[in-house]
C-alpha positions as a printed NumPy array, in Angstrom:
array([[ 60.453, 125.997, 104.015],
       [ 62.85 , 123.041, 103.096],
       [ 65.2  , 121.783, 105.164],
       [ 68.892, 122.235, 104.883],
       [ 70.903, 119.205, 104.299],
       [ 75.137, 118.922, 104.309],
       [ 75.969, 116.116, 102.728],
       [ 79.34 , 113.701, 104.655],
       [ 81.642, 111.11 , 102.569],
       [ 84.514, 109.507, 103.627],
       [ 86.874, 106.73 , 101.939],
       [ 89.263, 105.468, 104.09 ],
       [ 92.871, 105.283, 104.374],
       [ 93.278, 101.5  , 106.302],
       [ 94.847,  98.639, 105.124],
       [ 92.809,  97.592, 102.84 ],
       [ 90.193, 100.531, 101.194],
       [ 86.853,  99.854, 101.684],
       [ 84.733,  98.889,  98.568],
       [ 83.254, 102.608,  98.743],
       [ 83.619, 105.484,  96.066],
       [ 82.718, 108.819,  96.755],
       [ 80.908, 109.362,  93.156],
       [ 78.457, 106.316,  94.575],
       [ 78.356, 107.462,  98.061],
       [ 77.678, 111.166,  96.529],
       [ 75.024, 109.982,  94.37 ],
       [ 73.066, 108.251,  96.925],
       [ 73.271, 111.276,  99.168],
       [ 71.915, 113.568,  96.821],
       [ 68.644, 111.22 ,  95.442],
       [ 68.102, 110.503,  99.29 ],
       [ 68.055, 114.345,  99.918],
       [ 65.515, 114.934,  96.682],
       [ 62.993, 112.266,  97.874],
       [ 62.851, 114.419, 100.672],
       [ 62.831, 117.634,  99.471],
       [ 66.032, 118.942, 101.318],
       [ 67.846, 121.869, 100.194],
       [ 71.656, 121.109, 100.001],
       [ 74.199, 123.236, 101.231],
       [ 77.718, 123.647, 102.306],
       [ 80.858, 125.417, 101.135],
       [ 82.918, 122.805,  99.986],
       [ 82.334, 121.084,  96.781],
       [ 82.927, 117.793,  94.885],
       [ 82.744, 116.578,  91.327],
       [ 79.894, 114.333,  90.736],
       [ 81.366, 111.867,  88.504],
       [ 85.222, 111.674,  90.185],
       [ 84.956, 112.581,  93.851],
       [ 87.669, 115.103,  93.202],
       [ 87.16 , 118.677,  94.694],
       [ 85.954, 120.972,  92.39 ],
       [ 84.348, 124.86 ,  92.279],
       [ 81.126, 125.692,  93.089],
       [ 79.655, 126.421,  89.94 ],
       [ 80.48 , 122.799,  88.956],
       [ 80.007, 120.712,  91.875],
       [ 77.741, 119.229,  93.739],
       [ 78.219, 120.779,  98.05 ],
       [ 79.935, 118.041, 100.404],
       [ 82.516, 117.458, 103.142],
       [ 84.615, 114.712, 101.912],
       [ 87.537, 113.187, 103.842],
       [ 90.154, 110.687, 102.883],
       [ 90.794, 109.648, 106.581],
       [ 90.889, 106.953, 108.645],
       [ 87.633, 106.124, 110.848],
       [ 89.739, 106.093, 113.964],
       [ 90.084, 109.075, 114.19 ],
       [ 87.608, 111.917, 115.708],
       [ 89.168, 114.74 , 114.613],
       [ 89.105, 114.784, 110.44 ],
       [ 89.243, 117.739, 108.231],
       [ 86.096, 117.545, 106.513],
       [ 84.278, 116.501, 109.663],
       [ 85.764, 119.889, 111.498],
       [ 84.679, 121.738, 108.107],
       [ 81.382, 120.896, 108.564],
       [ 80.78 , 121.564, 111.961],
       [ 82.446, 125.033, 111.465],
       [ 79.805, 125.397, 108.351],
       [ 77.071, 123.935, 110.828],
       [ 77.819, 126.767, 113.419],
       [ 78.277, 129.917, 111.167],
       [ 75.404, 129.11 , 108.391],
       [ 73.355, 126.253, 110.65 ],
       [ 71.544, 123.223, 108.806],
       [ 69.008, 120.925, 109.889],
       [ 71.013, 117.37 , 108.619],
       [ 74.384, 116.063, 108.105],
       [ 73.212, 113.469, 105.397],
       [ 75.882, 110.061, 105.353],
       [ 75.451, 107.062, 102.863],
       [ 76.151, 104.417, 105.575],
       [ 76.748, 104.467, 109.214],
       [ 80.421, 103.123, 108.544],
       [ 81.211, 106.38 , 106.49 ],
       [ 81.106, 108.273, 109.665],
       [ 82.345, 106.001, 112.176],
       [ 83.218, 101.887, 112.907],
       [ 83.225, 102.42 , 116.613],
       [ 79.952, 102.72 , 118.087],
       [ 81.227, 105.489, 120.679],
       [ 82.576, 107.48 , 118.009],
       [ 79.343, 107.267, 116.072],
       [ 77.678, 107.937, 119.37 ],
       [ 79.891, 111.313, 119.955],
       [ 79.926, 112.63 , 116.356],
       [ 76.216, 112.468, 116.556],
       [ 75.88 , 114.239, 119.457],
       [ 78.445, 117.27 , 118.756],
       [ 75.976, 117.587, 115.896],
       [ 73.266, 117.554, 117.314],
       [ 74.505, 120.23 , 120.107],
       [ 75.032, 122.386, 116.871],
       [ 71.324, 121.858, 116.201],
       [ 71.744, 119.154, 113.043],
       [ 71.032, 115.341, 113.309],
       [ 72.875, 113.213, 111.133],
       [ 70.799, 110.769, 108.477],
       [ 72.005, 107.676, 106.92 ],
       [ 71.325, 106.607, 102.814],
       [ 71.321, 103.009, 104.05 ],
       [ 69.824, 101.759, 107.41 ],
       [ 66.432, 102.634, 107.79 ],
       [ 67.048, 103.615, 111.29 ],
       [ 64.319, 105.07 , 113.236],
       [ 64.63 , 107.781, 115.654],
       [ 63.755, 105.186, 118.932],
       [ 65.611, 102.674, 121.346],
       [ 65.572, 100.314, 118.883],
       [ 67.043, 102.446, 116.297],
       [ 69.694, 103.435, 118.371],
       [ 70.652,  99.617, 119.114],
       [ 70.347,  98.792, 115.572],
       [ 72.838, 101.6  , 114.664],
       [ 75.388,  99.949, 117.728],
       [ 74.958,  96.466, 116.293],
       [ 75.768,  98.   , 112.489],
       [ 78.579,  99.818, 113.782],
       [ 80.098,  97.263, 116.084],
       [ 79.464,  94.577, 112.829],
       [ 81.425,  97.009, 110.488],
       [ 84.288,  97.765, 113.084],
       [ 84.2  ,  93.878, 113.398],
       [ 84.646,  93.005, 109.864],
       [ 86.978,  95.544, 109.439],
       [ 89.375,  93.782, 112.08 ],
       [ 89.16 ,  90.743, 110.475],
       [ 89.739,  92.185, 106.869],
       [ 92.954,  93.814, 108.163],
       [ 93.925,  90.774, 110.005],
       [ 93.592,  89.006, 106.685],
       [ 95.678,  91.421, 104.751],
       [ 98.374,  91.299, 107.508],
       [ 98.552,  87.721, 107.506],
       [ 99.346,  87.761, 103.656],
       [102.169,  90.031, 103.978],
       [103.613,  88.194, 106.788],
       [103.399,  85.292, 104.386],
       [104.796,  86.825, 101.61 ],
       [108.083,  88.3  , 104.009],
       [108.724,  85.284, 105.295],
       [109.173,  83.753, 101.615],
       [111.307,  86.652, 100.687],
       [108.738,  88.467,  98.53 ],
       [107.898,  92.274,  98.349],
       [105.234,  93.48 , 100.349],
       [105.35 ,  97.039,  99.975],
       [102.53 ,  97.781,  97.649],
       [103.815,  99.947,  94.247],
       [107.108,  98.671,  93.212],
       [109.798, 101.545,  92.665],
       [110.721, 102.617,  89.505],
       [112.589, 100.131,  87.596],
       [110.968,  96.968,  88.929],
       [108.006,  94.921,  88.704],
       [106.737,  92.923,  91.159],
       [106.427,  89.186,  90.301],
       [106.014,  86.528,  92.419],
       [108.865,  84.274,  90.934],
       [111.541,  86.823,  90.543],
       [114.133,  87.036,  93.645],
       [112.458,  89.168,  96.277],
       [109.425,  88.951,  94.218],
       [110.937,  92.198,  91.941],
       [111.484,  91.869,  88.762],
       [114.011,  94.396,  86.816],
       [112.627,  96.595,  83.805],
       [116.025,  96.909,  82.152],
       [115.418, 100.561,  79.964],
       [114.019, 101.809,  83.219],
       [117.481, 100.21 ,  84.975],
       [119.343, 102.313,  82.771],
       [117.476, 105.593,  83.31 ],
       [118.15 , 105.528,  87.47 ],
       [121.595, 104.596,  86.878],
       [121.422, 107.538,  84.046],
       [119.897, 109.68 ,  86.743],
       [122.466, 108.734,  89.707],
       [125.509, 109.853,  87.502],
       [123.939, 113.11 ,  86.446],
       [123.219, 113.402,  90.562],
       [126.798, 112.335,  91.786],
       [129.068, 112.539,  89.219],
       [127.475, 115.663,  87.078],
       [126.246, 117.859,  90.283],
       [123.348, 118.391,  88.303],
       [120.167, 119.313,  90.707],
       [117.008, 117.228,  90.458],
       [114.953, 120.088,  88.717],
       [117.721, 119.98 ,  86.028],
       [117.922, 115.843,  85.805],
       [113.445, 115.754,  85.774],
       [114.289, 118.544,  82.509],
       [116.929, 116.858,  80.982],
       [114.614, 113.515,  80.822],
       [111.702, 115.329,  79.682],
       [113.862, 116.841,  76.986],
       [114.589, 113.412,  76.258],
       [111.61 , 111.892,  75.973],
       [111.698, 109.31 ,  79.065],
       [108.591, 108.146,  79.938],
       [107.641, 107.262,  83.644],
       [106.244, 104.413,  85.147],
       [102.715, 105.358,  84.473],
       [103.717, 106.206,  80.897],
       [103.895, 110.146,  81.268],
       [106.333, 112.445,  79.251],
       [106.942, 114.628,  82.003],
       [108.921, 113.594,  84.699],
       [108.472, 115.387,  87.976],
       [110.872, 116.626,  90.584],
       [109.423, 114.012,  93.027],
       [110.032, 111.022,  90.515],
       [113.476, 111.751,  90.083],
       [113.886, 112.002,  93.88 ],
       [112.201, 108.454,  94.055],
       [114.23 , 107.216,  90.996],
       [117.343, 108.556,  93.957]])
């Protein structure tokens, strides 16, 4: 009989997100559990071509988490484990050692609490073998990736810093209304027609008492597009417009 496989993503939510997709970390996870003839299975599923959650007549079964590596505790990590302990499986099936954990002794105690469930956790890329010397290659990986991470967010840090101290916006997304561009003051630049729809939406607020489910109507009525384009304006944009 094959062995069962549960397949583990994770993207993260740092600084800067890491140059991993769950579609390609997904498709690895799958071919590497064909080659080997094991039997996937799990009760959470994901779309094969966007990552996205999806049912289970459509998906393909995985525990995917949008969630920092710092962290122990994750949601699709505790899903699996409670999947591991009512149904069992033999592997927990992870592209790259990364995906589950930067910190060697996280690695080191996620493996374990699987293992204590009665599943040993695989990884797409590595090669590790199941010796001493595999277990110091996966410490020198992990410590690497935890290093490089570091540095990466050190990096990013050190631009913003740079871009504060010459007055420039550092926030990410610009709000509604702006752009951001380096040579406008405070590195924002002002989209007119979209000036004129918060100051629009600020009188229907204040002076018209109007709530913000009737202002998000009243522009869709009207046709106002939102940043990204859309002819329906949400609740929550108007509140960000506020």
């Amino acid at each position: 009989m094959s062995e069962k496989a549960a397949i583990y993503g994770r993207v993260s939510t740092d600084i800067q997100r890491d140059n991993y997709s769950i579609p390609t970390q997904i498709a690895a996870c799958v071919k590497y559990c064909k080659d080997r003839g094991y039997r996937l299975v799990g009760d959470r599923y994901v779309d094969a071509l966007t990552g996205q959650d999806s049912t289970e007549q459509k998906g393909i079964p995985a525990f995917v988490d949008d969630y920092t590596s710092r962290e122990l505790a994750r949601p699709a990590i505790n899903a699996a484990l409670d999947f591991l302990e009512r149904e069992k499986f033999e592997i927990l099936v992870v592209h790259a050692i990364d995906r589950l954990a930067r910190d060697p002794y996280f690695r080191q105690t996620l493996e374990k609490t699987f293992a204590r469930g009665g599943a040993r956790i695989e990884y797409v890329l590595g090669g590790y073998e199941n010796t001493a010397e595999g277990e110091v290659r996966k410490d020198l990986d992990a410590t690497f990736a935890k290093w490089e991470n570091a540095k990466r967010s050190e990096r990013v840090m050190r631009g913003k810093r740079a871009k504060a101290e010459r007055g420039l916006f550092v926030c990410g997304t610009a709000p509604y209304a702006y752009r951001i561009d380096d040579d406008a003051p405070g590195g924002l630049r002002v989209v007119p027609e979209e000036a004129e729809v918060v100051r629009r939406v600020f009188h229907m607020y204040v002076y018209q008492r109007l709530s913000l489910k009737a202002i998000a109507t009243k522009l869709t009525e009207d046709r106002v597009p939102t940043i990204s384009a859309s002819r329906i304006v949400g609740v929550a944009q108007v509140s960000e417009g506020c």
